[in-house]
Short mmCIF file of C-alpha atoms and ligand atoms in Angstrom, two decimals:
data_model
loop_
_atom_site.label_atom_id
_atom_site.label_comp_id
_atom_site.label_asym_id
_atom_site.label_seq_id
_atom_site.Cartn_x
_atom_site.Cartn_y
_atom_site.Cartn_z
CA MET B 1 16.27 -28.20 20.91
CA LYS B 2 18.78 -27.57 18.20
CA GLU B 3 21.02 -24.62 18.77
CA ILE B 4 21.19 -22.05 15.89
CA LEU B 5 24.82 -21.60 15.29
CA SER B 6 24.91 -18.98 12.48
CA PRO B 7 22.73 -15.91 12.16
CA LEU B 8 19.47 -16.38 10.25
CA HIS B 9 18.48 -13.17 8.39
CA VAL B 10 15.37 -11.57 7.03
CA GLY B 11 15.62 -10.82 3.30
CA GLN B 12 18.85 -12.61 2.38
CA MET B 13 19.06 -12.45 -1.36
CA ASN B 14 17.69 -14.74 -3.97
CA LEU B 15 20.41 -15.57 -6.54
CA PRO B 16 20.40 -17.19 -9.95
CA SER B 17 22.60 -20.18 -10.78
CA ASN B 18 26.33 -19.60 -11.09
CA GLU B 19 26.28 -20.80 -14.75
CA ALA B 20 23.50 -18.48 -15.77
CA PHE B 21 25.30 -15.53 -13.93
CA ARG B 22 28.63 -16.35 -15.61
CA ALA B 23 27.12 -16.51 -19.10
CA ALA B 24 25.23 -13.28 -18.72
CA PHE B 25 28.31 -11.36 -17.54
CA GLU B 26 30.57 -12.97 -20.07
CA GLY B 27 28.20 -11.46 -22.63
CA ILE B 28 28.47 -8.02 -21.15
CA PHE B 29 32.29 -8.22 -21.16
CA ALA B 30 32.42 -9.41 -24.71
CA ARG B 31 30.22 -6.59 -25.90
CA ARG B 32 32.11 -3.91 -23.78
CA HIS B 33 28.85 -2.08 -23.50
CA TYR B 34 28.22 -1.52 -19.89
CA ALA B 35 25.90 1.53 -19.59
CA ASN B 36 23.77 4.09 -21.45
CA HIS B 37 20.91 1.86 -22.73
CA GLY B 38 22.65 -1.34 -23.76
CA PRO B 39 20.89 -4.31 -25.24
CA LEU B 40 20.15 -5.90 -21.82
CA GLU B 41 18.46 -2.77 -20.46
CA GLN B 42 16.33 -2.48 -23.55
CA HIS B 43 15.44 -6.15 -23.27
CA LEU B 44 14.67 -5.80 -19.63
CA ASP B 45 12.18 -2.89 -20.14
CA LYS B 46 10.27 -5.28 -22.65
CA ALA B 47 10.48 -8.23 -20.23
CA LEU B 48 9.28 -6.19 -17.28
CA ALA B 49 6.30 -4.72 -19.18
CA GLU B 50 5.31 -8.30 -20.14
CA HIS B 51 5.82 -9.55 -16.55
CA PHE B 52 3.72 -6.72 -14.98
CA GLN B 53 1.18 -6.76 -17.78
CA VAL B 54 1.48 -3.12 -18.66
CA ARG B 55 2.22 -1.03 -21.73
CA HIS B 56 5.30 0.46 -20.26
CA ALA B 57 8.12 -0.52 -17.77
CA ILE B 58 10.95 1.99 -17.32
CA SER B 59 13.81 0.48 -15.35
CA VAL B 60 15.87 2.58 -13.02
CA VAL B 61 18.71 2.23 -10.46
CA ASN B 62 16.47 1.56 -7.47
CA GLY B 63 13.00 1.89 -5.97
CA THR B 64 13.60 5.23 -4.24
CA VAL B 65 14.77 6.89 -7.49
CA ALA B 66 11.77 5.35 -9.32
CA LEU B 67 9.53 7.19 -6.89
CA ILE B 68 11.33 10.55 -7.05
CA LEU B 69 11.46 10.33 -10.89
CA LEU B 70 7.75 9.51 -11.14
CA LEU B 71 6.72 12.26 -8.78
CA LYS B 72 8.72 14.75 -10.75
CA ALA B 73 7.24 13.50 -14.06
CA LEU B 74 3.74 13.98 -12.68
CA ASP B 75 4.48 17.61 -12.25
CA ILE B 76 2.46 18.18 -9.13
CA GLN B 77 2.81 20.49 -6.17
CA GLY B 78 1.03 20.30 -2.82
CA GLU B 79 0.02 17.53 -0.33
CA VAL B 80 0.13 13.74 -0.99
CA ILE B 81 -1.69 11.40 1.25
CA THR B 82 0.40 8.28 2.22
CA PRO B 83 0.76 5.94 5.09
CA ALA B 84 3.37 6.24 7.90
CA PHE B 85 3.45 2.41 8.07
CA THR B 86 6.06 1.90 5.44
CA PHE B 87 9.66 2.06 4.71
CA SER B 88 11.11 5.65 4.94
CA ALA B 89 11.83 5.71 1.19
CA THR B 90 8.08 6.24 0.47
CA ALA B 91 7.76 9.59 2.34
CA GLN B 92 11.31 10.74 1.95
CA SER B 93 10.75 10.57 -1.85
CA LEU B 94 7.95 12.98 -1.46
CA LEU B 95 10.25 15.47 0.24
CA TRP B 96 12.88 15.05 -2.57
CA ALA B 97 10.21 15.90 -5.03
CA GLY B 98 9.13 19.03 -3.11
CA LEU B 99 5.84 17.63 -2.01
CA LYS B 100 4.30 17.53 1.52
CA PRO B 101 3.54 13.93 2.90
CA VAL B 102 0.14 13.84 4.79
CA PHE B 103 0.05 10.61 6.84
CA CYS B 104 -3.28 8.78 6.89
CA ASP B 105 -3.83 5.91 9.29
CA VAL B 106 -4.10 2.30 7.90
CA ASN B 107 -6.74 -0.31 8.19
CA VAL B 108 -6.26 -2.65 11.11
CA GLU B 109 -6.61 -5.74 9.01
CA SER B 110 -5.05 -4.94 5.72
CA GLN B 111 -2.42 -2.61 7.33
CA MET B 112 -2.82 -0.29 4.31
CA LEU B 113 -4.68 2.79 3.26
CA THR B 114 -8.29 2.52 2.43
CA ALA B 115 -10.55 4.81 0.24
CA ALA B 116 -12.66 5.57 3.28
CA GLY B 117 -9.67 6.66 5.34
CA VAL B 118 -8.03 8.69 2.48
CA THR B 119 -11.33 10.49 1.82
CA LYS B 120 -11.31 11.93 5.32
CA ALA B 121 -7.62 13.18 4.90
CA ILE B 122 -8.23 15.03 1.63
CA THR B 123 -7.89 18.85 1.82
CA PRO B 124 -7.97 21.53 -0.85
CA ALA B 125 -4.17 21.20 -1.03
CA THR B 126 -4.21 17.42 -1.80
CA VAL B 127 -2.94 16.65 -5.29
CA ALA B 128 -2.17 12.94 -5.06
CA ILE B 129 -2.50 9.64 -3.16
CA LEU B 130 0.49 7.38 -2.75
CA GLY B 131 -0.67 3.97 -1.60
CA VAL B 132 1.78 1.19 -0.56
CA HIS B 133 1.11 -2.53 -1.25
CA ILE B 134 2.66 -3.54 2.03
CA TRP B 135 3.88 -7.28 2.08
CA GLY B 136 2.72 -7.59 -1.45
CA ARG B 137 -0.90 -7.27 -0.51
CA ALA B 138 -2.89 -4.97 -2.79
CA CYS B 139 -3.76 -1.51 -1.33
CA ASP B 140 -7.50 -1.17 -2.11
CA PRO B 141 -6.71 -0.31 -5.70
CA ILE B 142 -10.12 -0.32 -7.37
CA ALA B 143 -11.76 1.83 -4.66
CA LEU B 144 -8.79 4.25 -4.64
CA GLU B 145 -8.92 4.57 -8.43
CA GLU B 146 -12.57 5.46 -8.16
CA LEU B 147 -11.88 8.10 -5.41
CA ALA B 148 -8.95 9.61 -7.35
CA ALA B 149 -10.99 9.97 -10.53
CA GLU B 150 -13.88 11.44 -8.55
CA ARG B 151 -11.58 14.02 -6.80
CA GLY B 152 -9.29 14.70 -9.64
CA LEU B 153 -6.23 13.42 -7.76
CA LYS B 154 -3.25 11.56 -9.18
CA LEU B 155 -2.95 8.00 -7.83
CA ILE B 156 0.32 6.10 -7.68
CA PHE B 157 1.43 3.05 -5.72
CA ASP B 158 4.66 2.06 -4.09
CA ALA B 159 4.73 -1.60 -5.11
CA ALA B 160 8.30 -2.18 -3.83
CA HIS B 161 7.14 -5.34 -2.06
CA ALA B 162 4.72 -6.52 -4.76
CA THR B 163 6.71 -8.02 -7.66
CA SER B 164 4.68 -10.90 -9.12
CA CYS B 165 1.60 -10.18 -6.85
CA THR B 166 -1.84 -9.82 -8.24
CA PHE B 167 -5.24 -8.38 -7.40
CA ALA B 168 -8.61 -9.47 -8.84
CA GLY B 169 -6.68 -11.55 -11.33
CA ARG B 170 -4.48 -8.55 -12.53
CA ARG B 171 -0.76 -8.25 -11.91
CA ILE B 172 0.05 -5.37 -9.56
CA GLY B 173 1.78 -2.72 -11.82
CA GLY B 174 -1.17 -1.61 -13.88
CA PHE B 175 -3.16 0.18 -11.14
CA GLY B 176 -3.50 4.05 -10.79
CA ASP B 177 -1.50 6.47 -12.88
CA ALA B 178 1.68 4.45 -12.34
CA GLU B 179 3.41 2.10 -9.85
CA ILE B 180 7.07 1.62 -8.74
CA PHE B 181 8.92 -1.53 -7.85
CA SER B 182 12.20 -2.23 -6.05
CA PHE B 183 14.73 -4.86 -7.05
CA HIS B 184 16.89 -4.37 -4.03
CA ALA B 185 18.83 -7.36 -2.53
CA THR B 186 16.15 -7.96 0.06
CA LYS B 187 13.34 -8.16 -2.50
CA VAL B 188 11.92 -11.26 -4.23
CA LEU B 189 13.44 -10.05 -7.56
CA ASN B 190 17.01 -9.05 -6.82
CA GLY B 191 18.76 -6.94 -9.46
CA ALA B 192 21.84 -6.06 -7.29
CA GLU B 193 19.96 -2.78 -6.74
CA GLY B 194 17.38 -1.72 -9.22
CA GLY B 195 13.76 -0.71 -9.66
CA CYS B 196 11.19 0.22 -12.23
CA ILE B 197 8.18 2.37 -12.96
CA THR B 198 5.19 0.78 -14.65
CA THR B 199 2.42 2.60 -16.42
CA ASN B 200 -0.33 2.20 -19.14
CA ASN B 201 -0.05 5.96 -19.85
CA ASP B 202 2.01 6.55 -23.04
CA ALA B 203 2.68 10.22 -22.45
CA LEU B 204 3.89 9.63 -18.90
CA ALA B 205 6.08 6.78 -20.09
CA ALA B 206 7.65 9.04 -22.81
CA ARG B 207 8.44 11.77 -20.21
CA LEU B 208 9.98 9.17 -17.83
CA ARG B 209 12.25 7.77 -20.52
CA VAL B 210 13.50 11.17 -21.18
CA MET B 211 13.86 12.09 -17.59
CA ARG B 212 15.65 8.93 -16.45
CA SER B 213 18.82 9.68 -18.52
CA PHE B 214 20.98 12.15 -20.44
CA HIS B 215 21.43 9.59 -23.08
CA ASP B 216 18.16 8.53 -24.53
CA GLY B 217 19.21 9.18 -28.01
CA THR B 218 16.00 10.91 -28.97
CA GLY B 219 17.41 14.50 -28.77
CA ASP B 220 14.31 15.40 -26.89
CA PRO B 221 13.72 19.17 -27.24
CA SER B 222 11.19 19.52 -24.42
CA GLY B 223 13.73 20.80 -21.79
CA LEU B 224 12.35 18.24 -19.15
CA LEU B 225 14.43 17.87 -16.08
CA ARG B 226 16.71 14.92 -16.46
CA MET B 227 19.00 12.76 -14.15
CA ASN B 228 21.16 9.67 -14.43
CA ALA B 229 18.64 7.10 -13.07
CA LYS B 230 19.18 4.41 -15.73
CA MET B 231 20.38 0.86 -14.89
CA SER B 232 23.75 -0.47 -15.86
CA GLU B 233 24.01 -3.67 -17.96
CA ALA B 234 25.07 -5.55 -14.95
CA GLN B 235 21.89 -4.63 -12.99
CA ALA B 236 19.76 -5.34 -16.11
CA ALA B 237 21.50 -8.78 -16.43
CA MET B 238 20.90 -9.57 -12.70
CA THR B 239 17.22 -8.51 -12.96
CA LEU B 240 16.62 -10.59 -16.07
CA LEU B 241 18.22 -13.66 -14.37
CA GLY B 242 15.95 -13.08 -11.35
CA LEU B 243 12.89 -12.79 -13.59
CA ASP B 244 13.67 -16.12 -15.19
CA ALA B 245 13.98 -17.78 -11.74
CA ILE B 246 11.18 -15.92 -9.92
CA ASP B 247 8.55 -18.68 -9.88
CA GLY B 248 11.00 -20.98 -8.15
CA PHE B 249 11.78 -18.25 -5.56
CA ILE B 250 8.13 -17.74 -4.88
CA ALA B 251 7.45 -21.54 -4.48
CA GLU B 252 10.33 -21.78 -1.99
CA ASN B 253 9.24 -18.67 -0.15
CA ARG B 254 5.71 -20.06 0.09
CA ALA B 255 7.02 -23.44 1.52
CA ARG B 256 8.81 -21.58 4.25
CA TYR B 257 5.95 -19.37 5.05
CA GLU B 258 3.60 -22.37 5.34
CA ARG B 259 5.94 -24.16 7.51
CA TYR B 260 6.08 -21.29 9.96
CA ARG B 261 2.34 -21.00 9.93
CA LYS B 262 1.77 -24.70 10.41
CA ASN B 263 4.41 -25.16 13.15
CA LEU B 264 3.09 -22.15 15.24
CA ALA B 265 -0.61 -22.47 14.53
CA HIS B 266 -1.52 -23.65 17.97
CA ILE B 267 0.76 -21.30 19.93
CA PRO B 268 -1.50 -18.68 21.69
CA GLY B 269 -0.71 -14.96 20.93
CA ILE B 270 1.23 -15.46 17.62
CA ARG B 271 -0.44 -15.32 14.21
CA PHE B 272 1.06 -15.10 10.77
CA LEU B 273 -0.49 -12.70 8.29
CA HIS B 274 -2.47 -14.40 5.70
CA HIS B 275 -2.86 -13.32 2.10
CA GLU B 276 -6.28 -14.77 1.27
CA GLY B 277 -8.53 -12.14 -0.32
CA TYR B 278 -5.62 -10.08 -1.47
CA GLY B 279 -4.58 -11.95 -4.55
CA GLU B 280 -1.50 -14.01 -5.25
CA ASN B 281 1.53 -13.10 -3.12
CA ASN B 282 5.23 -13.62 -3.50
CA TYR B 283 5.62 -14.71 0.18
CA GLN B 284 8.84 -12.81 0.51
CA TYR B 285 7.74 -11.45 3.98
CA VAL B 286 6.97 -13.78 6.82
CA VAL B 287 5.13 -11.41 9.15
CA SER B 288 3.76 -12.31 12.40
CA GLN B 289 1.63 -10.38 14.89
CA ILE B 290 2.17 -10.81 18.69
CA ASP B 291 -0.66 -10.48 21.21
CA ALA B 292 1.55 -9.78 24.22
CA GLN B 293 -0.99 -10.85 26.80
CA ALA B 294 -1.88 -14.14 25.20
CA PHE B 295 1.71 -14.95 24.17
CA GLY B 296 3.13 -14.01 27.56
CA LEU B 297 5.94 -11.80 26.12
CA THR B 298 5.82 -8.45 24.34
CA CYS B 299 6.85 -8.34 20.72
CA ASP B 300 9.94 -6.38 21.80
CA ALA B 301 10.87 -9.14 24.44
CA LEU B 302 10.35 -11.87 21.94
CA SER B 303 12.37 -10.06 19.34
CA ASN B 304 15.35 -9.47 21.79
CA ALA B 305 15.26 -13.12 22.94
CA LEU B 306 15.33 -14.38 19.37
CA GLN B 307 18.08 -12.06 18.23
CA ALA B 308 20.24 -13.11 21.16
CA ARG B 309 19.97 -16.63 19.79
CA ASN B 310 20.99 -15.81 16.21
CA VAL B 311 17.42 -15.44 14.90
CA LEU B 312 17.72 -11.97 13.39
CA VAL B 313 13.98 -11.04 13.26
CA ARG B 314 13.07 -7.48 12.29
CA ARG B 315 10.53 -4.93 13.48
CA TYR B 316 9.59 -3.34 10.19
CA PHE B 317 8.30 -0.61 10.23
CA SER B 318 8.66 0.43 13.83
CA PRO B 319 8.38 3.10 15.18
CA GLY B 320 6.53 4.38 12.04
CA LEU B 321 7.54 7.31 9.80
CA HIS B 322 5.34 9.78 12.00
CA LYS B 323 7.67 9.06 14.92
CA SER B 324 10.91 9.30 12.94
CA PRO B 325 12.76 12.42 11.84
CA PRO B 326 12.14 14.58 9.94
CA PHE B 327 8.35 13.69 10.05
CA SER B 328 8.25 13.60 13.78
CA GLU B 329 8.47 17.39 13.93
CA GLU B 330 4.77 17.40 13.32
CA ARG B 331 2.21 15.63 15.67
CA TRP B 332 0.31 12.82 14.03
CA ASN B 333 -2.53 10.70 15.54
CA LEU B 334 -2.18 7.28 13.99
CA PRO B 335 -3.32 4.73 16.49
CA VAL B 336 -3.56 1.68 14.14
CA THR B 337 -0.06 2.38 12.89
CA ASP B 338 1.15 2.65 16.48
CA ASP B 339 -0.34 -0.64 17.32
CA LEU B 340 1.19 -2.41 14.31
CA CYS B 341 4.55 -0.92 15.03
CA ARG B 342 4.34 -2.36 18.52
CA SER B 343 3.18 -5.83 17.52
CA LEU B 344 4.63 -7.06 14.18
CA LEU B 345 7.71 -9.17 13.81
CA GLN B 346 9.32 -10.43 10.63
CA PHE B 347 10.96 -13.89 10.55
CA PRO B 348 13.95 -15.04 8.57
CA SER B 349 13.18 -16.14 5.06
CA GLY B 350 14.76 -16.21 1.61
CA GLN B 351 16.71 -18.77 -0.31
CA VAL B 352 19.38 -19.55 2.32
CA ILE B 353 16.86 -20.42 5.06
CA ASN B 354 15.85 -24.05 4.75
CA LEU B 355 12.90 -25.87 6.26
CA GLU B 356 15.03 -27.29 9.04
CA ASP B 357 16.11 -23.75 9.95
CA VAL B 358 12.30 -22.84 10.11
CA ASP B 359 11.73 -25.78 12.35
CA ALA B 360 14.58 -24.71 14.68
CA VAL B 361 13.32 -21.12 14.89
CA CYS B 362 9.72 -22.37 15.70
CA SER B 363 10.86 -24.65 18.35
CA LEU B 364 12.73 -21.78 19.92
CA VAL B 365 9.55 -19.62 19.79
CA ARG B 366 7.56 -22.50 21.46
CA SER B 367 10.12 -22.77 24.23
CA LEU B 368 10.16 -18.97 24.77
CA GLN B 369 6.37 -18.87 24.92
CA ALA B 370 6.27 -21.83 27.32
CA GLY B 371 8.95 -20.14 29.47
CA THR B 372 11.16 -23.30 29.40
CA LEU B 373 14.39 -21.57 28.31
N1 T4K G 1 9.18 1.44 -0.60
C1 T4K G 1 9.11 0.40 0.20
C2 T4K G 1 7.90 0.05 0.82
C3 T4K G 1 10.34 -0.23 0.57
O1 T4K G 1 10.24 -1.30 1.40
C4 T4K G 1 11.62 0.11 -0.06
C5 T4K G 1 12.79 -0.61 0.32
C6 T4K G 1 11.58 1.12 -0.91
C7 T4K G 1 10.41 1.86 -1.21
C8 T4K G 1 12.78 1.70 -1.61
O2 T4K G 1 13.38 0.66 -2.56
P1 T4K G 1 14.96 0.78 -2.79
O3 T4K G 1 15.33 2.20 -3.07
O4 T4K G 1 15.62 0.14 -1.52
O5 T4K G 1 15.12 -0.10 -3.99
C9 T4K G 1 15.95 -2.85 3.61
C10 T4K G 1 16.23 -2.46 2.25
O6 T4K G 1 17.56 -1.74 2.21
C11 T4K G 1 15.16 -1.71 1.55
O7 T4K G 1 15.37 -1.88 0.16
C12 T4K G 1 13.82 -2.22 1.82
N2 T4K G 1 12.77 -1.44 1.36
C13 T4K G 1 13.67 -2.30 3.31
C14 T4K G 1 12.29 -2.88 3.73
O8 T4K G 1 14.65 -3.34 3.77
P2 T4K G 1 17.05 -2.24 5.83
O9 T4K G 1 17.51 -0.94 6.47
O10 T4K G 1 16.29 -3.17 6.70
O11 T4K G 1 18.34 -3.00 5.22
P3 T4K G 1 19.39 -3.94 5.89
O12 T4K G 1 20.69 -3.60 5.35
O13 T4K G 1 19.33 -3.86 7.32
O14 T4K G 1 19.02 -5.40 5.36
C15 T4K G 1 18.03 -6.23 5.96
C16 T4K G 1 18.42 -7.69 5.87
O15 T4K G 1 18.63 -8.09 4.56
C17 T4K G 1 19.76 -7.89 6.65
O16 T4K G 1 19.45 -8.43 7.84
C18 T4K G 1 20.42 -8.97 5.81
C19 T4K G 1 19.70 -8.97 4.45
N3 T4K G 1 20.57 -8.51 3.35
C20 T4K G 1 20.71 -7.13 3.07
C21 T4K G 1 21.54 -6.70 2.11
C22 T4K G 1 21.59 -5.21 1.85
C23 T4K G 1 21.28 -9.45 2.56
O17 T4K G 1 21.16 -10.57 2.76
N4 T4K G 1 22.16 -8.97 1.62
C24 T4K G 1 22.20 -7.70 1.35
O18 T4K G 1 22.98 -7.28 0.36
O19 T4K G 1 16.29 -1.86 4.57
#
């Protein structure tokens, strides 16, 4: 078995070609316009709206700020129903916006909120639903739209994982009142930090454009709360370069994902999540579920054994937000979330992991399962 000599990471960044990068940055240096709504930022907002098939995309510095800004722009107060099976930014943003997260358990198969589950969690204090498109799979958007309309609730989605993903033939980005994306280094679209809010609501988009900056040039008289959330030209350049290259990144991601799935298809107790029935995926996350009894090792033990051999698998989103401060001060009963946190393992992927690396990781997993190491 081939020894893995250097660490293999989850989520190592996707990069454009050096030539494209140099040309974009030479342009910024030549213009000496680095911030405050330069030409690249303006171009990016149009390109993102086109990509996500929405009327408006408002680029901002990162996905967390996108969420906080959106929540403030919605001007709501009270409880927001959201999953605990997500990255901490989802629920922390609610706290930053002065809202109370109410965790709702997720569906065992989709690993996301469902309209049926959310219905049970609604109280008189509920003002909104914040769904998360985990692993780029769509979070029951049509049923949640119906429920939100029926109950008079705002509906927004954390689509940090879902750039270029679709549902029912539509790009994720246009569901609910608005959606947010992340262009962090670990995402399929890497803007050297970045994010955006997408919406088809003209009035909400206009508020967001004022609120994201002190420099929108409109002399807005509304007195809306404002912050410096706008992208720099460097971030806009990186995001535009990533958008140009994204189809290639997704094709490479898919090849790695399918290689993992094929290599380990007959190993008992490990299965890779599929995306059939959820629309097109970007394959940025190679997520496996471990059945400890059938595999012969717990997910924890497998994770430790792989990490010790340079395969830096990750346990997203263990132990779940409900068991992490500050949310753990309250008691939550979320058995499906607990089970997912115990059993899911993400494997190395991204541009720097080649198919031979995938083969080496899979052969290690086979040996660990067979107990021959
Ligand atoms: N909502 C959801 C559902 C999210 O998943 C996230 C972010 C957000 C909202 C908020 O969006 P942003 O505000 O971040 O735009 C990472 C990312 O930092 C975070 O963006 C991401 N989710 C989360 C799922 O993953 P960590 O704590 O795992 O990061 P870290 O530093 O351990 O990096 C993970 C791996 O990525 C490393 O093993 C190596 C690789 N990496 C990382 C960085 C930063 C690179 O290769 N290059 C890099 O520059 O959170």
